[in-house]
Coordinates of C-alpha atoms in Angstrom, one line a residue:
M1 CA 1.9 40.0 6.7
L2 CA -0.8 40.4 9.3
V3 CA -0.4 37.9 12.1
R4 CA -3.4 38.0 14.4
N5 CA -2.3 35.3 16.9
T6 CA 1.5 35.3 17.4
S7 CA 1.6 32.2 19.5
E8 CA -0.5 30.2 17.1
A9 CA 1.7 31.3 14.2
E10 CA 4.8 30.2 16.1
T11 CA 3.2 26.8 16.6
W12 CA 2.5 26.4 12.9
L13 CA 6.1 27.4 12.1
E14 CA 7.5 25.0 14.6
T15 CA 5.3 22.0 13.6
V16 CA 5.2 22.5 9.8
G17 CA 8.3 24.6 9.1
Y18 CA 9.1 28.0 7.6
Y19 CA 10.3 26.6 4.3
R20 CA 7.2 24.4 3.7
L21 CA 4.7 27.1 4.6
S22 CA 6.5 29.7 2.5
A23 CA 5.4 27.8 -0.7
Y24 CA 1.8 28.7 0.3
W25 CA 2.4 32.4 0.9
L26 CA 4.5 32.8 -2.2
P27 CA 1.5 33.8 -4.4
F28 CA 0.8 36.7 -1.9
E29 CA 4.3 38.1 -2.3
L30 CA 4.9 41.3 -4.4
P31 CA 7.0 40.9 -7.5
A32 CA 10.7 40.6 -6.8
P33 CA 13.1 43.5 -7.5
P34 CA 15.5 43.1 -10.4
G35 CA 18.2 40.6 -9.7
Q36 CA 16.3 38.9 -6.9
T37 CA 14.1 35.8 -6.9
R38 CA 11.7 36.9 -4.2
S39 CA 10.7 40.1 -2.6
K40 CA 9.5 38.7 0.7
R41 CA 7.1 41.6 0.8
F42 CA 3.4 40.9 0.8
A43 CA 0.4 42.5 -0.9
E44 CA -1.6 44.7 1.4
G45 CA -4.1 42.8 3.5
T46 CA -2.3 39.5 3.4
S47 CA -2.8 37.5 6.6
F48 CA -1.2 34.4 8.1
D49 CA -4.7 32.9 8.4
Q50 CA -5.0 33.0 4.6
V51 CA -1.8 31.0 4.2
I52 CA -3.0 28.4 6.7
E53 CA -6.3 28.1 4.9
R54 CA -4.5 27.3 1.7
Y55 CA -2.3 24.8 3.5
V56 CA -5.2 23.0 5.1
F57 CA -7.1 23.0 1.8
D58 CA -4.1 21.4 0.1
R59 CA -3.9 18.7 2.8
K60 CA -7.6 17.8 2.5
L61 CA -7.3 17.8 -1.3
R62 CA -4.3 15.4 -1.2
L63 CA -6.3 13.0 1.0
L64 CA -9.3 13.0 -1.3
L65 CA -7.1 12.4 -4.4
L66 CA -5.3 9.6 -2.6
E67 CA -8.6 7.9 -1.9
A68 CA -9.7 8.1 -5.5
I69 CA -6.4 7.0 -6.9
E70 CA -6.4 4.0 -4.5
R71 CA -9.7 2.9 -5.9
V72 CA -8.4 3.2 -9.5
E73 CA -5.2 1.3 -8.6
I74 CA -7.1 -1.6 -7.0
H75 CA -9.4 -1.7 -10.0
V76 CA -6.4 -1.9 -12.4
R77 CA -4.7 -4.5 -10.3
S78 CA -7.8 -6.7 -10.2
R79 CA -8.6 -6.6 -13.9
W80 CA -5.0 -6.9 -15.1
T81 CA -4.4 -9.8 -12.8
Y82 CA -7.6 -11.5 -13.9
H83 CA -6.9 -11.2 -17.6
L84 CA -3.2 -12.0 -17.5
A85 CA -3.6 -15.1 -15.2
H86 CA -6.4 -16.5 -17.4
A87 CA -4.3 -16.1 -20.5
H88 CA -0.8 -17.1 -19.2
G89 CA -1.3 -18.9 -16.0
A90 CA -0.9 -18.3 -12.2
H91 CA 2.8 -17.4 -12.6
A92 CA 2.5 -15.3 -15.7
H93 CA 4.7 -12.6 -14.3
L94 CA 7.7 -15.1 -14.5
R95 CA 7.2 -15.6 -18.2
A96 CA 9.5 -13.2 -20.1
S97 CA 7.6 -14.0 -23.4
A98 CA 4.5 -12.4 -22.0
F99 CA 6.2 -9.0 -21.8
R100 CA 7.9 -6.5 -24.1
G101 CA 11.5 -5.5 -23.2
A102 CA 13.6 -8.2 -21.5
R103 CA 15.6 -5.6 -19.5
V104 CA 12.6 -3.8 -18.1
H105 CA 10.9 -7.1 -17.3
T106 CA 14.0 -8.3 -15.5
E107 CA 14.3 -5.1 -13.5
L108 CA 10.6 -5.2 -12.4
L109 CA 10.8 -8.9 -11.5
A110 CA 13.9 -8.2 -9.4
K111 CA 12.1 -5.4 -7.5
L112 CA 9.2 -7.8 -7.0
A113 CA 11.5 -10.5 -5.6
R114 CA 13.1 -8.0 -3.2
S115 CA 9.7 -6.9 -2.0
A116 CA 8.6 -10.5 -1.4
E117 CA 11.8 -11.2 0.5
K118 CA 11.3 -8.2 2.8
S119 CA 7.6 -8.7 3.2
D120 CA 6.0 -10.0 6.4
E121 CA 2.6 -10.4 4.9
T122 CA 0.8 -13.5 5.9
F123 CA 0.1 -14.6 2.4
I124 CA 3.8 -14.4 1.5
A125 CA 4.8 -16.3 4.6
H126 CA 2.2 -19.0 3.8
Y127 CA 3.6 -19.4 0.3
R128 CA 7.2 -19.7 1.7
T129 CA 6.2 -22.5 4.1
K130 CA 4.5 -24.6 1.4
Y131 CA 6.4 -24.0 -1.8
T132 CA 10.0 -23.5 -3.0
D133 CA 9.2 -23.5 -6.7
P134 CA 8.4 -21.1 -8.3
Y135 CA 10.3 -18.7 -6.1
L136 CA 7.6 -16.1 -6.3
P137 CA 3.9 -16.5 -5.2
P138 CA 1.2 -16.4 -7.9
L139 CA 0.3 -13.3 -9.7
W140 CA -2.8 -12.4 -7.7
A141 CA -0.6 -12.4 -4.5
V142 CA 2.5 -10.6 -5.8
T143 CA 0.5 -7.7 -7.3
E144 CA -0.4 -6.8 -3.7
L145 CA 3.3 -5.9 -3.2
M146 CA 3.5 -3.6 -6.3
T147 CA 3.5 0.1 -6.0
F148 CA 1.1 1.9 -8.3
G149 CA 4.2 3.1 -10.4
E150 CA 5.4 -0.5 -10.7
L151 CA 1.9 -1.8 -11.6
S152 CA 1.6 0.8 -14.3
R153 CA 4.9 -0.3 -15.8
W154 CA 3.9 -4.0 -15.7
V155 CA 0.7 -3.1 -17.5
Q156 CA 2.6 -1.0 -20.0
I157 CA 5.1 -3.8 -21.0
T158 CA 2.4 -6.5 -21.3
R159 CA 2.9 -8.0 -24.7
D160 CA -0.6 -9.5 -25.2
L161 CA -2.6 -6.6 -26.7
P162 CA -6.0 -8.3 -26.1
I163 CA -5.2 -8.3 -22.4
K164 CA -4.4 -4.6 -22.4
A165 CA -7.5 -3.9 -24.5
A166 CA -9.6 -5.8 -22.0
V167 CA -8.1 -3.7 -19.1
T168 CA -8.7 -0.6 -21.1
R169 CA -12.4 -1.5 -21.6
D170 CA -12.8 -2.3 -17.9
L171 CA -11.5 1.2 -17.1
G172 CA -13.8 2.9 -19.6
L173 CA -10.9 4.2 -21.7
P174 CA -10.6 4.2 -25.5
T175 CA -7.1 2.9 -26.3
V176 CA -4.3 1.1 -24.6
E177 CA -2.0 4.1 -25.3
I178 CA -4.3 6.4 -23.4
T179 CA -4.5 3.8 -20.6
D180 CA -0.7 3.8 -20.3
G181 CA -0.7 7.6 -20.2
V182 CA -3.5 7.9 -17.6
L183 CA -1.9 5.4 -15.3
Q184 CA 1.5 7.1 -15.5
A185 CA -0.1 10.5 -14.8
L186 CA -2.0 9.2 -11.8
S187 CA 1.0 7.4 -10.4
Y188 CA 2.9 10.7 -10.5
V189 CA 0.1 12.5 -8.7
R190 CA -0.1 9.7 -6.2
N191 CA 3.5 10.1 -5.3
I192 CA 3.1 13.8 -4.8
C193 CA 0.2 13.1 -2.4
A194 CA 2.0 10.3 -0.6
H195 CA 5.0 12.5 0.1
H196 CA 2.8 15.3 1.4
S197 CA 4.1 17.7 -1.3
R198 CA 2.3 20.9 -2.3
L199 CA -0.4 20.0 -4.9
W200 CA -3.1 22.7 -5.4
N201 CA -1.2 25.0 -7.8
K202 CA 1.5 22.7 -9.1
R203 CA 2.3 22.4 -12.8
L204 CA 2.4 18.7 -13.3
V205 CA 5.3 17.0 -15.2
K206 CA 3.1 14.3 -16.5
R207 CA -0.1 15.3 -18.3
V208 CA -3.3 13.3 -18.5
P209 CA -3.6 12.4 -22.2
R210 CA -6.5 13.9 -24.2
V211 CA -9.6 11.7 -24.2
K212 CA -12.0 12.8 -26.9
R213 CA -14.9 10.9 -25.5
W214 CA -14.7 13.1 -22.4
G215 CA -15.7 16.0 -24.6
R216 CA -15.4 19.4 -23.1
D217 CA -14.9 18.1 -19.6
M218 CA -11.1 18.5 -20.1
V219 CA -9.3 21.8 -20.4
L220 CA -6.8 22.1 -23.3
D221 CA -3.7 24.3 -23.5
T222 CA -3.3 26.0 -26.8
S223 CA -0.5 28.4 -25.8
T224 CA 2.1 26.4 -27.8
G225 CA 0.0 26.3 -31.0
Q226 CA -1.0 22.7 -30.4
A227 CA -4.0 21.7 -28.4
Q228 CA -2.9 19.4 -25.5
P229 CA -4.4 18.8 -22.1
D230 CA -3.5 21.5 -19.5
N231 CA -1.0 20.2 -17.0
R232 CA -2.6 21.5 -13.9
L233 CA -4.7 19.5 -11.4
Y234 CA -8.2 20.1 -13.0
N235 CA -7.7 17.5 -15.7
V236 CA -6.5 14.9 -13.1
M237 CA -9.8 15.3 -11.3
V238 CA -11.7 15.0 -14.5
A239 CA -9.9 11.7 -15.2
L240 CA -10.5 10.4 -11.7
L241 CA -14.2 11.2 -11.9
H242 CA -14.6 9.3 -15.2
L243 CA -12.6 6.4 -13.9
L244 CA -14.6 6.1 -10.8
D245 CA -17.8 6.3 -12.8
S246 CA -16.6 3.3 -14.8
Q247 CA -16.6 1.2 -11.6
R248 CA -20.4 1.7 -11.3
T249 CA -20.3 1.7 -7.6
D250 CA -22.0 4.1 -5.3
S251 CA -19.6 6.8 -4.1
T252 CA -19.8 10.1 -2.4
W253 CA -16.4 11.1 -3.7
R254 CA -17.7 13.6 -6.3
S255 CA -19.9 15.4 -3.9
R256 CA -17.2 15.5 -1.2
L257 CA -14.8 16.9 -3.8
I258 CA -17.2 19.6 -4.9
D259 CA -17.9 20.5 -1.3
L260 CA -14.2 21.0 -0.7
L261 CA -13.7 23.0 -3.9
G262 CA -16.5 25.3 -2.6
T263 CA -14.4 26.4 0.3
V264 CA -11.8 28.2 -1.8
S265 CA -12.0 31.3 -4.1
A266 CA -12.1 31.5 -7.9
L267 CA -8.5 32.5 -7.8
E268 CA -7.5 29.2 -6.1
L269 CA -9.6 27.3 -8.5
H270 CA -7.9 29.0 -11.4
A271 CA -4.5 28.1 -10.0
M272 CA -5.6 24.4 -10.3
G273 CA -6.6 25.0 -14.0
F274 CA -10.4 25.1 -13.4
P275 CA -12.4 26.9 -16.1
E276 CA -15.0 29.5 -15.1
D277 CA -17.8 27.2 -16.2
W278 CA -16.5 24.0 -14.6
Q279 CA -19.8 23.3 -12.7
E280 CA -21.7 23.4 -16.0
R281 CA -19.6 20.6 -17.5
S282 CA -21.2 17.1 -17.5
V283 CA -18.6 15.3 -15.4
W284 CA -19.3 17.7 -12.5
G285 CA -23.1 17.1 -12.8
G286 CA -23.9 19.8 -15.4
P287 CA -26.3 19.4 -18.3

């Protein structure tokens, strides 16, 4: 590997770490000899600067995705809270009859109680000074303590289908099953971003479900004989763009994302699952 500035490279290795950076130079390595997992030999022309460029791009991409997922999470929280509280009251989360699966509901409620006990938020302290019953604050307060993963599970176990259908419509999605799948996939990606893990060329464990109304914006994987959404990052971005569009608020997120994608090569885009004609697809502003 070509290292143009040794002291700068040492600083990167000291502050980021050899092991973490090695994930970004792995694609530059030559194939490993038989019986070995890595060759630790690089293709001719590989430079340390290229590795850092990928690392910085990945960091910027995580921050952008976190921003979009935050907006989706807040939207879901707002609409689910609104519909559930109107149907089942201010303390609907305490009503086991409003949810499917007594064990899961009990587990989620226990997590929520622990979060409230540890919280130093002003609205929690205010509730404690004024009320002792019920033991948890109203729904619109406690949802602020939920992680996105917890919120997606609360939505998933909601028994009242009209409530889930209303949330689904608010998000611009076609079915409650797809809503559950989208929220689970975004929660998974959100955790990757929040823990600063490598994202740009990762094969995701949770796929975004296929949404027919998004047409050809999505990329399908047919390698197994069945058409299912590709499990790389491209389809996550497609989902986020559609979900942000459903909020009908002015946002520069699409243009900022496209600008960032323009800083990397076609090879890097391919590693994220981008098709060659992605800019011609409607969700990206194509015809």
